[in-house]
PDB file of C-alpha atoms in Angstrom:
ATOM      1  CA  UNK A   1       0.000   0.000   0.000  1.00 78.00           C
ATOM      2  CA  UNK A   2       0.979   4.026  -0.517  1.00 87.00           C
ATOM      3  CA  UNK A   3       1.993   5.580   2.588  1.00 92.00           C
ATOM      4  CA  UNK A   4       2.526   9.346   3.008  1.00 95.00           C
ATOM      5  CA  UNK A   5       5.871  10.065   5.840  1.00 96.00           C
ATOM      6  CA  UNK A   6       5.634  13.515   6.746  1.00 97.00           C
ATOM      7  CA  UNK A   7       8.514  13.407   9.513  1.00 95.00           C
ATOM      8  CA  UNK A   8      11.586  16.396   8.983  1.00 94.00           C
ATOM      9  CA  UNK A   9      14.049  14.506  11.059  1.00 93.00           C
ATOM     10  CA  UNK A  10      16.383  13.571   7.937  1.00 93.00           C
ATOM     11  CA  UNK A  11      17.745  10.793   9.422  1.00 92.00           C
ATOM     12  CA  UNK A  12      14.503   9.110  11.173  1.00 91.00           C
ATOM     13  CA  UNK A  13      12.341   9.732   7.920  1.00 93.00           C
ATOM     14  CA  UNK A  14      15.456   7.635   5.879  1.00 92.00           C
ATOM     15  CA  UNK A  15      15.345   4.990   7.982  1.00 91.00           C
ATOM     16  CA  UNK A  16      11.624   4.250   8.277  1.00 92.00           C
ATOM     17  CA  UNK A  17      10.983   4.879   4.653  1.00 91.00           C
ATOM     18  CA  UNK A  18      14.238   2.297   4.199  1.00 90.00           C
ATOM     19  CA  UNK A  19      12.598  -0.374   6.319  1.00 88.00           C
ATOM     20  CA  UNK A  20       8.683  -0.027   5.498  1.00 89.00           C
ATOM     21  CA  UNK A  21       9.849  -0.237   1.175  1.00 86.00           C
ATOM     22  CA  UNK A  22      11.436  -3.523   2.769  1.00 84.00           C
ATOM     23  CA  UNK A  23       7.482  -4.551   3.624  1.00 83.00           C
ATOM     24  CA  UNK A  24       6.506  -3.639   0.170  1.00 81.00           C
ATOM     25  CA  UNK A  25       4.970  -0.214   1.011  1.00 87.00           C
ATOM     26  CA  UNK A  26       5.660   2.586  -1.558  1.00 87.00           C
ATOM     27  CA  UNK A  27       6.341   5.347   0.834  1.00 91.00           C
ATOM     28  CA  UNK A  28       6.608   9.227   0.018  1.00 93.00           C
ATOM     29  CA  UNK A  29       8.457  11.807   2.152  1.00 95.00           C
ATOM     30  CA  UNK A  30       7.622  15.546   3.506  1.00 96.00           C
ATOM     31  CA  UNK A  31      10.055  17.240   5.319  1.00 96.00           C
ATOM     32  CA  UNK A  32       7.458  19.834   6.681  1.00 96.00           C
ATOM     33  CA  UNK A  33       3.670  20.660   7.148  1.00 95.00           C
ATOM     34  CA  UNK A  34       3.149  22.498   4.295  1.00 96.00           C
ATOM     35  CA  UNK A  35       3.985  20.192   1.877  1.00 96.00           C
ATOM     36  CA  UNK A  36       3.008  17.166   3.740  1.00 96.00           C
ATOM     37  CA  UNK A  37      -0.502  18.578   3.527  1.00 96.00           C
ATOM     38  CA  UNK A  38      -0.052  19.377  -0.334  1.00 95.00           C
ATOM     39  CA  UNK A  39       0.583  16.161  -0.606  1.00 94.00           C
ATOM     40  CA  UNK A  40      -1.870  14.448   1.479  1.00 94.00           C
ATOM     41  CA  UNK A  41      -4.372  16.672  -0.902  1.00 92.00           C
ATOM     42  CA  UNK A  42      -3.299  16.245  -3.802  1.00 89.00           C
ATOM     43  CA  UNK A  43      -2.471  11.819  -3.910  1.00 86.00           C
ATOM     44  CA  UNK A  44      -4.182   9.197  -2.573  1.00 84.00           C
ATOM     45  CA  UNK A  45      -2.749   7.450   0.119  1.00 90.00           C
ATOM     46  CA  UNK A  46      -4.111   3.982   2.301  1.00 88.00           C
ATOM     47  CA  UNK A  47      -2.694   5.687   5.330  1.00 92.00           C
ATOM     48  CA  UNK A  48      -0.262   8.559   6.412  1.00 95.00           C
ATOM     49  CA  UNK A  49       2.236   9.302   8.928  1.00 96.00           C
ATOM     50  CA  UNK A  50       2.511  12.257  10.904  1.00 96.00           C
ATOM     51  CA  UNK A  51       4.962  13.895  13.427  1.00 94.00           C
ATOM     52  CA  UNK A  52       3.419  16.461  15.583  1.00 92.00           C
ATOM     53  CA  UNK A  53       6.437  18.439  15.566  1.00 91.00           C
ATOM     54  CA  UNK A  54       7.304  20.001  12.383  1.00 94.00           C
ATOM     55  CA  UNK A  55       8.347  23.111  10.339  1.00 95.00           C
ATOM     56  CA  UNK A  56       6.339  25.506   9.004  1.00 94.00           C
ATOM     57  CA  UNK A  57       3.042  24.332  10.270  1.00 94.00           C
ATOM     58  CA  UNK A  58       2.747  21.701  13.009  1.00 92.00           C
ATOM     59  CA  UNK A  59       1.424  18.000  13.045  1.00 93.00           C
ATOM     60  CA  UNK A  60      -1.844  18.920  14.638  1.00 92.00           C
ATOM     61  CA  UNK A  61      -2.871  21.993  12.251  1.00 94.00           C
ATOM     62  CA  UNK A  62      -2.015  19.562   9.197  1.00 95.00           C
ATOM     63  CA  UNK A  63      -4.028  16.959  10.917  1.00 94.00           C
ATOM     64  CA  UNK A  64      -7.504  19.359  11.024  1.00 93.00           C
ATOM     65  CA  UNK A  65      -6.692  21.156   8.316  1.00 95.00           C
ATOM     66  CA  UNK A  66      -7.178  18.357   6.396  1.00 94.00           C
ATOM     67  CA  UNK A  67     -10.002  16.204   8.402  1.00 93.00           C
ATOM     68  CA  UNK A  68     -11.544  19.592   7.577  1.00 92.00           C
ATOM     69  CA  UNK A  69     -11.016  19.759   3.690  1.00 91.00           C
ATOM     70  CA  UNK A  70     -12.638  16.207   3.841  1.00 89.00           C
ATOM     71  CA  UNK A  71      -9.296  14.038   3.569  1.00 90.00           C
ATOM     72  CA  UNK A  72     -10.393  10.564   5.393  1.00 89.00           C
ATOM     73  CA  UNK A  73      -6.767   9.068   4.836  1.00 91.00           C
ATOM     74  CA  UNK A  74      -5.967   7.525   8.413  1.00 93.00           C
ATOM     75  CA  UNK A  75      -3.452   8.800  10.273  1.00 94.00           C
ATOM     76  CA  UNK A  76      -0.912   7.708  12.609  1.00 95.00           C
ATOM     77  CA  UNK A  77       0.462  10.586  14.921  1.00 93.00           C
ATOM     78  CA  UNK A  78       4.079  10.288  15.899  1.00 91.00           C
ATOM     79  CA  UNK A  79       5.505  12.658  19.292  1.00 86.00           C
ATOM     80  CA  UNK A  80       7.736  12.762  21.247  1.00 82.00           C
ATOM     81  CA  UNK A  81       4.947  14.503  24.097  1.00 74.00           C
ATOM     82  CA  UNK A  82       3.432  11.589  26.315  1.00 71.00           C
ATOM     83  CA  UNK A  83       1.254  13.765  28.285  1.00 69.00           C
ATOM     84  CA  UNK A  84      -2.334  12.629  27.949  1.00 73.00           C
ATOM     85  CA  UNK A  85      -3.162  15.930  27.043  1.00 75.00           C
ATOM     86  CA  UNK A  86      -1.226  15.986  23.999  1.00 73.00           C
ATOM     87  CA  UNK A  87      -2.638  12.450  22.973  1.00 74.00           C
ATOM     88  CA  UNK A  88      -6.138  14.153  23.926  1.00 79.00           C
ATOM     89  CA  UNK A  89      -5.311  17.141  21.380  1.00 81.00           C
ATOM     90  CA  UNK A  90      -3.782  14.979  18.690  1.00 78.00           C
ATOM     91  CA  UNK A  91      -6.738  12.654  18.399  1.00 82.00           C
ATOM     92  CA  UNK A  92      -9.577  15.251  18.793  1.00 85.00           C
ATOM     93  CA  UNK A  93      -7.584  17.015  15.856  1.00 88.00           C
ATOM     94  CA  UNK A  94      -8.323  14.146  13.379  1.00 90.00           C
ATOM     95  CA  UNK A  95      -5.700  11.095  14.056  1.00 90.00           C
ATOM     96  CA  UNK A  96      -6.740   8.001  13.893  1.00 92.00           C
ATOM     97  CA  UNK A  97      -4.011   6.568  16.329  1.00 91.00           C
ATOM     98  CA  UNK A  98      -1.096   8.157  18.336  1.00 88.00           C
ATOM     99  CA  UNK A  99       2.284   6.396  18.610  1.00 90.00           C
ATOM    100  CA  UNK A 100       5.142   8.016  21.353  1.00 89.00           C
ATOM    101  CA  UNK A 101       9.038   8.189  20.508  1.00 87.00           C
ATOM    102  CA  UNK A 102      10.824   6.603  20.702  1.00 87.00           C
ATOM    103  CA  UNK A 103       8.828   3.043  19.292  1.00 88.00           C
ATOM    104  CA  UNK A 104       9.680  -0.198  18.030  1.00 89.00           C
ATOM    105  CA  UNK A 105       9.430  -0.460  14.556  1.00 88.00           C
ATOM    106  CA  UNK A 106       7.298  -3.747  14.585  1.00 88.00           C
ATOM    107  CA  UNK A 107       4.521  -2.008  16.399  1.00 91.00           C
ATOM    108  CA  UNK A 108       4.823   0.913  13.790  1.00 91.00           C
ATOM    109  CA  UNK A 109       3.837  -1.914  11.711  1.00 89.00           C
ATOM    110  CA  UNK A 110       1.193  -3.558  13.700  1.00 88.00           C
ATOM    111  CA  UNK A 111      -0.807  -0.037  14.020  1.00 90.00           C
ATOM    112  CA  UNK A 112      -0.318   0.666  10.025  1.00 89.00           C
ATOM    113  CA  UNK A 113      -2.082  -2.448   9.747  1.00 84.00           C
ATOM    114  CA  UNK A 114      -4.704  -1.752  12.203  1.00 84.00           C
ATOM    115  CA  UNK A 115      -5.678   1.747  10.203  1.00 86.00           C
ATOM    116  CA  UNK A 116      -5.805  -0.412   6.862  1.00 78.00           C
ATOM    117  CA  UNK A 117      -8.203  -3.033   8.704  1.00 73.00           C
ATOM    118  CA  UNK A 118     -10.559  -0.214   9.495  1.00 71.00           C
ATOM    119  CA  UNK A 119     -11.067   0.950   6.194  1.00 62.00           C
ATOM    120  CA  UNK A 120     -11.555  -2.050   4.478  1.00 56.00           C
ATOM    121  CA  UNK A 121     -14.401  -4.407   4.266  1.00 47.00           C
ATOM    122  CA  UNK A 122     -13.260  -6.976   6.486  1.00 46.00           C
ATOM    123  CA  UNK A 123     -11.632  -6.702   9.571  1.00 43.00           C
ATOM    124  CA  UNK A 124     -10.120  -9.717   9.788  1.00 48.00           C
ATOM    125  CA  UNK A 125      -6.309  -9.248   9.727  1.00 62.00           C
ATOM    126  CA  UNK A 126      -6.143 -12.202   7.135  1.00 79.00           C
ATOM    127  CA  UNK A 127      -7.977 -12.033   3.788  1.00 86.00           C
ATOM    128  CA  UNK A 128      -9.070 -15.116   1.789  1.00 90.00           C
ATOM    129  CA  UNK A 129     -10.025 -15.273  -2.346  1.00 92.00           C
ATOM    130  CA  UNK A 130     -11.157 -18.650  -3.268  1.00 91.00           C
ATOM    131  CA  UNK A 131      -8.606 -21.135  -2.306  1.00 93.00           C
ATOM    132  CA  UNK A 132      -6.112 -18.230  -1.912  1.00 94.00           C
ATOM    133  CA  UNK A 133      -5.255 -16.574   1.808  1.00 93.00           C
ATOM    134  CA  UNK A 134      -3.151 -13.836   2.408  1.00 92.00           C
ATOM    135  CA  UNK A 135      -2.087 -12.599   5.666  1.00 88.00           C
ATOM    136  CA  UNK A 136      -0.627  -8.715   6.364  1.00 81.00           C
ATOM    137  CA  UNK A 137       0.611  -9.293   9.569  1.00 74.00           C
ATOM    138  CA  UNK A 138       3.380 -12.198   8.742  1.00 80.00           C
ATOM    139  CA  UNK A 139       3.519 -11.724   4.744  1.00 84.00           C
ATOM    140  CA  UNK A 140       2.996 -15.077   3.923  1.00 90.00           C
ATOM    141  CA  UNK A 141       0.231 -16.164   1.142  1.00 94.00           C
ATOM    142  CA  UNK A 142      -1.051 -19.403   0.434  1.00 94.00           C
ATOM    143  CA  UNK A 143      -2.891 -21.310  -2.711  1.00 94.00           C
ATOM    144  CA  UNK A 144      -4.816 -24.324  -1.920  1.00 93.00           C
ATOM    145  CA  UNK A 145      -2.728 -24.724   0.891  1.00 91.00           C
ATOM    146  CA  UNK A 146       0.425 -24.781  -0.538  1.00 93.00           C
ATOM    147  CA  UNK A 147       3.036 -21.593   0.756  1.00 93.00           C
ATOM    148  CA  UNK A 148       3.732 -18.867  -2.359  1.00 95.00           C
ATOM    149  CA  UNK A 149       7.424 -17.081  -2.143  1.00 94.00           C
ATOM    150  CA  UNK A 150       6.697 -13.837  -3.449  1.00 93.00           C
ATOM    151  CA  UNK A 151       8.718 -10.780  -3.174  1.00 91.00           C
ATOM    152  CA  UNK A 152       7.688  -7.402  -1.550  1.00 87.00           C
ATOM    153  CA  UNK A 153       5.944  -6.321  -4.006  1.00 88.00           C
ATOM    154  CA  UNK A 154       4.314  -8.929  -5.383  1.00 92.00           C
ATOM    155  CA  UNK A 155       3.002  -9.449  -2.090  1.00 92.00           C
ATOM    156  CA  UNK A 156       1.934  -5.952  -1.828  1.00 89.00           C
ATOM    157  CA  UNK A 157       0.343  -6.363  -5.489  1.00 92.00           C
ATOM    158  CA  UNK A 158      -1.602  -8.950  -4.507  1.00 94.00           C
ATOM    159  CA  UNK A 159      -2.763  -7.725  -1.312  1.00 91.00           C
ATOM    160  CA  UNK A 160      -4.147  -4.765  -3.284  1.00 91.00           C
ATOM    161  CA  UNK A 161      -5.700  -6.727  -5.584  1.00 94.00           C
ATOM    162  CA  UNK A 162      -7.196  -8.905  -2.700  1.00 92.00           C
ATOM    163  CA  UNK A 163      -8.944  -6.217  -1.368  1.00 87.00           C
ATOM    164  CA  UNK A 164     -10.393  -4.876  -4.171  1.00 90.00           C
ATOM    165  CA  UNK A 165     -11.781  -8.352  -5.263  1.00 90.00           C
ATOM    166  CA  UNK A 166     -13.975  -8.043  -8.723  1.00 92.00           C
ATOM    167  CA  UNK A 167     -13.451  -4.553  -9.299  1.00 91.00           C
ATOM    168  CA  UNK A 168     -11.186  -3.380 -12.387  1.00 93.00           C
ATOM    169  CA  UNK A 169      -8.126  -1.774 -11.441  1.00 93.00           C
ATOM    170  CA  UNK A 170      -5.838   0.216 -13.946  1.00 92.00           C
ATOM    171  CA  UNK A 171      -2.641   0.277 -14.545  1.00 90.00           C
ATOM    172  CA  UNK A 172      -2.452   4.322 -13.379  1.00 87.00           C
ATOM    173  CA  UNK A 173      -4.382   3.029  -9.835  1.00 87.00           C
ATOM    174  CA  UNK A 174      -1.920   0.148  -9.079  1.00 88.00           C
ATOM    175  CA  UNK A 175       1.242   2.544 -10.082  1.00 86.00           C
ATOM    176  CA  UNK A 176      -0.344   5.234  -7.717  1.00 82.00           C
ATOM    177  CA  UNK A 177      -0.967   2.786  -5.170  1.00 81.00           C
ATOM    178  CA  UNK A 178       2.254   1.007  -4.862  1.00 82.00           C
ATOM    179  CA  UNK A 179       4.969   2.953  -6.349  1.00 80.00           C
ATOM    180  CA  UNK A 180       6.471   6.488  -4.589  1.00 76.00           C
ATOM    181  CA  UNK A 181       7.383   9.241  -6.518  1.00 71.00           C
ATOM    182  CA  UNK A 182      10.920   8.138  -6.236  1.00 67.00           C
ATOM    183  CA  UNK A 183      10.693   5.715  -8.662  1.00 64.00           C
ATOM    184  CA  UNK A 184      11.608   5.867 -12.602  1.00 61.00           C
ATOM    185  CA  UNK A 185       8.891   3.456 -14.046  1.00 68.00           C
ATOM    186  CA  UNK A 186       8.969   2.001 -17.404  1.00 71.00           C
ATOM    187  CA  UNK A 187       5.684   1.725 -19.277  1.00 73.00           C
ATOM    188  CA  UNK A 188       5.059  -2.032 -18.499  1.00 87.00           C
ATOM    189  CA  UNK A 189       5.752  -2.033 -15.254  1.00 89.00           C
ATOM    190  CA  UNK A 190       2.586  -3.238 -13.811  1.00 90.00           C
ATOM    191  CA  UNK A 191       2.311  -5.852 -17.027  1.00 92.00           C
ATOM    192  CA  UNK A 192       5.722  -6.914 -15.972  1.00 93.00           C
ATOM    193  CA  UNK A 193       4.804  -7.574 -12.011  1.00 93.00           C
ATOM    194  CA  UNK A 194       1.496  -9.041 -12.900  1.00 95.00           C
ATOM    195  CA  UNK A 195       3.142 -11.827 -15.429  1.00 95.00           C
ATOM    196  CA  UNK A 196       5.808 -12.590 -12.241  1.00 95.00           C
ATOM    197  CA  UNK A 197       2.745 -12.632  -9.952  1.00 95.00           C
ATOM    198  CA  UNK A 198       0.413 -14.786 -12.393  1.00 95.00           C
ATOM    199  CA  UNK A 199       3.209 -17.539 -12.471  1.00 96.00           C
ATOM    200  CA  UNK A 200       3.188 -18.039  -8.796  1.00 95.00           C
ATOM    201  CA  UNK A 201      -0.531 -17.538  -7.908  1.00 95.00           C
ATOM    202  CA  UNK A 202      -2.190 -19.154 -10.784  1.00 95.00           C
ATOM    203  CA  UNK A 203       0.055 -20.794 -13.817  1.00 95.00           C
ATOM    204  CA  UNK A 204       0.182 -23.660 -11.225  1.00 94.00           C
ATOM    205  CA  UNK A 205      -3.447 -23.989 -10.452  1.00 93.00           C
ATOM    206  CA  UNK A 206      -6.196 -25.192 -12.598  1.00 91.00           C
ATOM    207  CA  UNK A 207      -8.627 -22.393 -11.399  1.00 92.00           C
ATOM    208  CA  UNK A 208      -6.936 -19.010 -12.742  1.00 93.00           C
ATOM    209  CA  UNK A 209      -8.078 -15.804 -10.539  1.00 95.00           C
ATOM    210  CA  UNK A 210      -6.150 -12.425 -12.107  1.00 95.00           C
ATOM    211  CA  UNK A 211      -8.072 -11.383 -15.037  1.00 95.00           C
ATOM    212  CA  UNK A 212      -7.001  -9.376 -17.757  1.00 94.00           C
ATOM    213  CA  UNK A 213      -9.836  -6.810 -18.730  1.00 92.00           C
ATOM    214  CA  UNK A 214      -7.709  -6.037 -22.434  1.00 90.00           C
ATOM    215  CA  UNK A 215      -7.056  -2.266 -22.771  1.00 87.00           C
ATOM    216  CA  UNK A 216      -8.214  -1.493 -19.133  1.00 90.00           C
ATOM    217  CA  UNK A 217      -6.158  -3.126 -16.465  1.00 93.00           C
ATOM    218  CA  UNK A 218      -6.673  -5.965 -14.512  1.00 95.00           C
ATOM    219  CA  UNK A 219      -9.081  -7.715 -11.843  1.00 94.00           C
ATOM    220  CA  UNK A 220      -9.078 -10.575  -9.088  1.00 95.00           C
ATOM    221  CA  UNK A 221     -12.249 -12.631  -9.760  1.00 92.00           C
ATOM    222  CA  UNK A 222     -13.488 -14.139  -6.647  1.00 88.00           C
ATOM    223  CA  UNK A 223     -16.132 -16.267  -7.027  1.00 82.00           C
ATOM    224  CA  UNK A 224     -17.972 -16.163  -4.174  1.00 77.00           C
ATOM    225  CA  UNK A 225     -18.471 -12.276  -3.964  1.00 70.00           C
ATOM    226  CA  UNK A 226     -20.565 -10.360  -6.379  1.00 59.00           C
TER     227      UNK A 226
END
C-alpha cells in the first residue's frame, strides 16, 4: 500500500521509509507541514504518517486542516509529548491513532495495519479469495494450501488486488498505489509484475483468478463475492 511520511528529522524519515519499502509499502516523504498537507491533498494514500512536531506548520494543524477539507486518509500521529493531554489534542484534531518516541518499529507496523483493517471491508487481519489466503501481519500467502514465495511487491500487489476483489483496477491506480514518486517506471511495469505474480498464484493452479480486462487493467475474480 501508498503511505505518506511527513517526519523532517532527515535521518529518522530515511530509515523508516528504508525499512517499510522492505514490507513492500511505496512510501513518500515531507520534510514539513506544508507540503506534507499538499501532498496528502493532492495523492491518494491507504494511510499517512505524521509527526506532531514540524516546520512551518505543526502535526496537529495539518491533521484538522485536512479532516476539515474532507481528507479521510488515516493517520498515525508520531511525538515525542506523552502527556495525555497531547494524545487528547492529537486525536480530537483528526488522528486516527497516536504512537510516542521513541517506538519499536514492529509495532509501527502492527498499528499501520490496524488503520488499513478499518477501512476495508473486512476486519479480519487475514484475507481469503477462493482457495487463496493472504495474511498482512506475517507476509505469507497461500494457494490451496500450498506456501507462495513472493517478493515485496508482489506481495503488496496482490494484497491490493485482494482487497479490491472483482473490481477493475488500472494500470495508473496500481502505479499510484504502490509505487512512490521516487521511482523511474517504465511503461510495463505493472504488465511486468502481474506476469511474475500470475506464475506463482495461478500458472500452477487449474482455477486461474487475475483477469485481464484487455485495454483497461486488470481484476481478481473471486467467485464467491458479487
Amino acid at each position: 500500500m501508498r503511505i505518506l511520511l511527513i517526519e523532517d528529522n532527515r535521518r529518522l524519515s530515511d530509515s523508516l521509509r528504508a525499512l517499510l519499502a522492505k514490507d513492500g509499502y511505496a512510501v513518500d516523504v515531507a520534510y514539513d507541514g506544508i507540503e506534507g498537507e499538499d501532498t496528502a491533498r493532492s495523492t491518494p494514500y491507504d494511510a499517512i504518517i505524521l509527526d506532531v512536531m514540524l516546520p512551518r506548520r505543526d502535526g496537529i494543524e495539518v491533521c484538522r486542516s485536512l479532516r476539515q477539507e474532507k481528507v479521510r486518509t488515516p493517520i498515525l500521529m508520531l511525538t515525542a509529548r506523552d502527556g495525555v493531554d497531547d494524545r487528547v489534542l492529537g486525536l480530537d484534531s483528526g488522528a486516527d491513532d497516536y504512537l510516542i518516541k521513541p517506538f519499536e518499529l514492529k509495532e509501527l507496523r502492527a498499528r499501520l495495519r490496524a488503520l488499513m483493517r478499518r477501512e476495508a471491508a473486512g476486519k479480519s487481519g487475514s484475507m481469503s479469495v477462493a482457495d487463496l489466503r493472504l495474511d498482512p501481519a506475517t507476509h505469507y500467502a497461500w494457494r490451496a494450501g500450498h506456501q507462495l514465495s513472493l517478493t515485496a511487491k508482489e506481495f503488496s500487489l496482490l494484497e491490493y488486488l485482494m482487497r479490491n476483489a472483482n473490481r477493475l483496477l488500472t494500470r495508473d491506480m496500481m502505479i499510484a498505489h504502490l509505487w512512490d514518486y521516487g521511482h523511474i517506471l517504465g511503461s510495463n511495469v505493472v504488465d511486468v509484475h502481474i506476469r511474475r505474480l500470475r506464475s506463482k498464484v495461478d500458472d500452477p493452479f487449474e482455477v486461474k483468478l487475475i483477469e485481464t480486462i484487455r485495454g483497461a487493467g486488470y481484476r481478481l475474480h473471486d467467485p464467491e463475492r458479487k
